[in-house]
Amino acid sequence: MADPLQGPEGFLAALNDAVGPDNCLSDPDLKASYELDWTRRFGGPALVVVRPADTAEVAKVLQACNRFHLGVVPQGGNTGLVGGSVPRNGEVVLSLTRLGRVISCDGDEGLLVAEAGTTLAAAQAAAAGVHAELGIDLAARDSATLGGMVATNAGGIHVIRHGPMRARLGGLEVVLADGTVASRLSGLVKDNVGYDLAQLIAGSEGTLGVVTKVVLHLVPAPLFRVTALIGLEGAGHCSPDPDERVRSVSQVALALAARLRRRVDGIEALELVFREGMALVREATGLPAPPGKDADAWLLVEACGGQDPTGMLADAVEDAPGVTEIAVGDHAAARARLWAYRERHTEAIATIGVPHKLDLTLPLKALAEFAGAVRPAISAALGGARDTRVVMFGHVGDGNLHVNIIGPEPEDYRADDAVFRMVTQRGGSISAEHGVGVAKRDFVTEARSPGDLEVMRRVKNALDPEGILNPGVLLPPVH
Ligand code: FAD
Ligand code: MLT
Ligand code: ZN
């Protein structure tokens, strides 16, 4: 007779034992929200969803999964955009949302320590309480968790000043696949004893360990912060070719961004939205017309510091080529009104279909040409499909363009592949800030050298020899 402890009864009993029956969800209705990703492009049924309360329970869950060779998908806020946070082949979902406490937040020391399931917004509120900021921000702040942001090495809107998540990271605690707990939580800026655990885990997308605590460096809250939304026209404004208008206005935006960085202190954000995205956002949200309503694109710039940057900004924009109109916000509500045109792109795009979200970095000198060439390349890859829409926007200060393709079926990769190829040919990256997940996994072999991939595989095998952590994510299968 089969040993019941080796079968489903055995692992369910072990998981129940680890987190308690109330936090071990098998009911399809209760599991549903953990099984589909934010884009609705990826997902599948979970074997079970477990919701541990602390590091010790995470360790017990992983020990049980390792013992029974069960795949585990760590999940934070499930706002990831590359399909890495949801099950694909009946894995166990390990939700971190109950690990939601800010443990300490010290403005003088400049450090925040929090559990991995803490939302970005909760951590930002804690930092504000000590007149500090995290130096990282993104529109999914109310749901995205610090653990998920470490795992994806999230970027966001302040990268040009403060870097991505790995640059904010002062340490972490992580549970390995066999339940081993490793921690480096001192937050010391200088600490050269051995391998850098936090940097190894940052960007590993849940494939090397489950982050349970995070230490972040804080920056002092500035006294002044000003946002401007600047309408732009390119030299090709009157061209009948929409791609030429995109190319030429991108060139104008890049030149203005460079000028602003030279002339204005404390530039924290440089974001670009185009005419089509702006129209879609207005349609989906009902926002009023932006400044320069007939512009080809808009550059959103934010500057902050100990002195009011408004004068510097105005001087820098005056006489700048291509500027049509500008709106300035110098207090929270006015700034939020301007940011809405940019931040609400993601939700607006989701209203017209299931997007293929391609998150790319281009060298700045290649960005305008790429922006003008990408739409025809997508159309060619799809054999001229008429029902395809392409909506672009991005963090133009660091060369990060978000190309959203709506139309192809979720599993149709023809357009994705064509765009990835264009990016690698131009010396860019196929994942700027969202990670690889499952969405880009099969293209990693073209984006990384064989030696580089071999290092990744050896690290993975050393830390997760049974291959239970987020199987199928990040690393392409070996053929
Ligand atoms: P999840 O989606 O739950 O997981 C993401 C990945 O991390 C998965 O592979 C998962 O397995 C792994 N993971 C999660 N938690 C842990 C953990 N504790 N330990 C180990 N692995 C873990 N991203 C940007 O970079 N910049 C942006 O500007 C940005 N804006 C966004 C705006 C919107 C409206 C939305 C919906 C998303 C946006 N994102 C952005 C994407 C997303 O918010 C980030 O990738 C974020 O870091 C994901 O955090 P999460 O907690 O939701 O992680
Ligand atoms: C953003 O910059 O808003 C995000 O990365 C989300 C997205 O790409 O839609
Ligand atoms: Zn982004």
Tab-separated table of C-alpha atoms and ligand atoms in Angstrom, residues 38 73-81 84-85 96 116 137-140 143-157 205-207 209-212 342-343 346-347 395 402 433-434 470 473, ligand 1:
chain	number	residue	atom	x	y	z
A	38	TRP	CA	-1.901	41.523	-13.430
A	73	VAL	CA	5.997	30.296	-6.751
A	74	PRO	CA	6.768	33.127	-4.295
A	75	GLN	CA	4.191	35.889	-4.604
A	76	GLY	CA	4.082	39.393	-3.149
A	77	GLY	CA	1.545	41.914	-4.456
A	78	ASN	CA	1.134	40.030	-7.771
A	79	THR	CA	1.747	43.252	-9.721
A	80	GLY	CA	4.638	41.746	-11.699
A	81	LEU	CA	4.230	42.072	-15.454
A	84	GLY	CA	6.777	35.202	-12.712
A	85	SER	CA	4.400	35.542	-9.765
A	96	LEU	CA	4.173	36.801	1.470
A	116	ALA	CA	9.047	41.383	2.715
A	137	ASP	CA	8.590	54.850	-6.405
A	138	LEU	CA	6.234	53.251	-8.911
A	139	ALA	CA	2.550	53.423	-9.738
A	140	ALA	CA	1.745	49.990	-8.242
A	143	SER	CA	0.061	46.588	-3.821
A	144	ALA	CA	3.691	45.966	-4.820
A	145	THR	CA	5.715	44.600	-1.913
A	146	LEU	CA	9.305	45.255	-0.920
A	147	GLY	CA	10.152	41.552	-1.351
A	148	GLY	CA	8.720	41.530	-4.872
A	149	MET	CA	10.574	44.741	-5.680
A	150	VAL	CA	13.855	43.210	-4.517
A	151	ALA	CA	13.137	39.998	-6.429
A	152	THR	CA	12.496	41.925	-9.663
A	153	ASN	CA	15.043	44.670	-8.960
A	154	ALA	CA	12.225	47.108	-9.680
A	155	GLY	CA	12.985	50.430	-11.313
A	156	GLY	CA	10.287	53.069	-11.456
A	157	ILE	CA	10.204	56.819	-11.716
A	205	GLU	CA	12.853	36.654	-9.405
A	206	GLY	CA	12.161	34.095	-6.704
A	207	THR	CA	14.473	31.500	-8.256
A	209	GLY	CA	15.333	32.090	-2.300
A	210	VAL	CA	12.337	33.695	-0.649
A	211	VAL	CA	13.002	37.158	0.723
A	212	THR	CA	11.490	37.594	4.176
A	342	ARG	CA	1.657	59.269	-17.022
A	343	GLU	CA	0.847	56.834	-14.223
A	346	THR	CA	-0.909	50.890	-17.431
A	347	GLU	CA	-4.567	50.650	-16.395
A	395	HIS	CA	11.211	56.419	-18.359
A	402	HIS	CA	7.564	50.410	-22.501
A	433	GLU	CA	13.017	46.796	-14.963
A	434	HIS	CA	10.215	44.204	-15.006
A	470	ASN	CA	9.935	29.317	-9.389
A	473	VAL	CA	11.123	31.484	-14.582
B	1	FAD	P1	4.993	39.928	-7.497
B	1	FAD	O1	4.324	40.378	-8.724
B	1	FAD	O2	4.187	39.213	-6.520
B	1	FAD	O3	6.256	39.019	-7.901
B	1	FAD	C1	7.181	39.444	-8.849
B	1	FAD	C2	8.349	38.448	-8.898
B	1	FAD	O4	9.034	38.466	-7.652
B	1	FAD	C3	7.914	37.004	-9.106
B	1	FAD	O5	8.906	36.335	-9.834
B	1	FAD	C4	7.837	36.441	-7.696
B	1	FAD	O6	8.039	35.047	-7.658
B	1	FAD	C5	8.975	37.181	-7.007
B	1	FAD	N1	8.753	37.457	-5.587
B	1	FAD	C6	7.747	38.173	-5.033
B	1	FAD	N2	7.931	38.280	-3.709
B	1	FAD	C7	9.068	37.591	-3.419
B	1	FAD	C8	9.779	37.331	-2.217
B	1	FAD	N3	9.381	37.809	-1.043
B	1	FAD	N4	10.906	36.602	-2.304
B	1	FAD	C9	11.346	36.106	-3.497
B	1	FAD	N5	10.712	36.324	-4.643
B	1	FAD	C10	9.586	37.066	-4.608
B	1	FAD	N6	7.888	47.819	-12.188
B	1	FAD	C11	8.958	48.614	-12.292
B	1	FAD	O7	10.084	48.127	-12.213
B	1	FAD	N7	8.824	49.958	-12.491
B	1	FAD	C12	7.619	50.548	-12.570
B	1	FAD	O8	7.526	51.754	-12.787
B	1	FAD	C13	6.471	49.733	-12.436
B	1	FAD	N8	5.240	50.278	-12.470
B	1	FAD	C14	4.153	49.464	-12.392
B	1	FAD	C15	2.888	50.041	-12.451
B	1	FAD	C16	1.755	49.246	-12.397
B	1	FAD	C17	0.386	49.894	-12.455
B	1	FAD	C18	1.887	47.841	-12.275
B	1	FAD	C19	0.680	46.950	-12.193
B	1	FAD	C20	3.134	47.267	-12.191
B	1	FAD	C21	4.279	48.069	-12.259
B	1	FAD	N9	5.564	47.530	-12.175
B	1	FAD	C22	6.654	48.337	-12.259
B	1	FAD	C23	5.742	46.083	-12.015
B	1	FAD	C24	5.675	45.576	-10.549
B	1	FAD	O9	4.986	46.469	-9.728
B	1	FAD	C25	7.073	45.333	-10.005
B	1	FAD	O10	7.695	44.311	-10.746
B	1	FAD	C26	7.105	44.957	-8.521
B	1	FAD	O11	8.443	44.880	-8.139
B	1	FAD	C27	6.428	43.639	-8.223
B	1	FAD	O12	6.209	43.534	-6.831
B	1	FAD	P2	5.144	42.497	-6.262
B	1	FAD	O13	5.216	42.486	-4.788
B	1	FAD	O14	3.816	42.747	-6.836
B	1	FAD	O15	5.756	41.141	-6.808
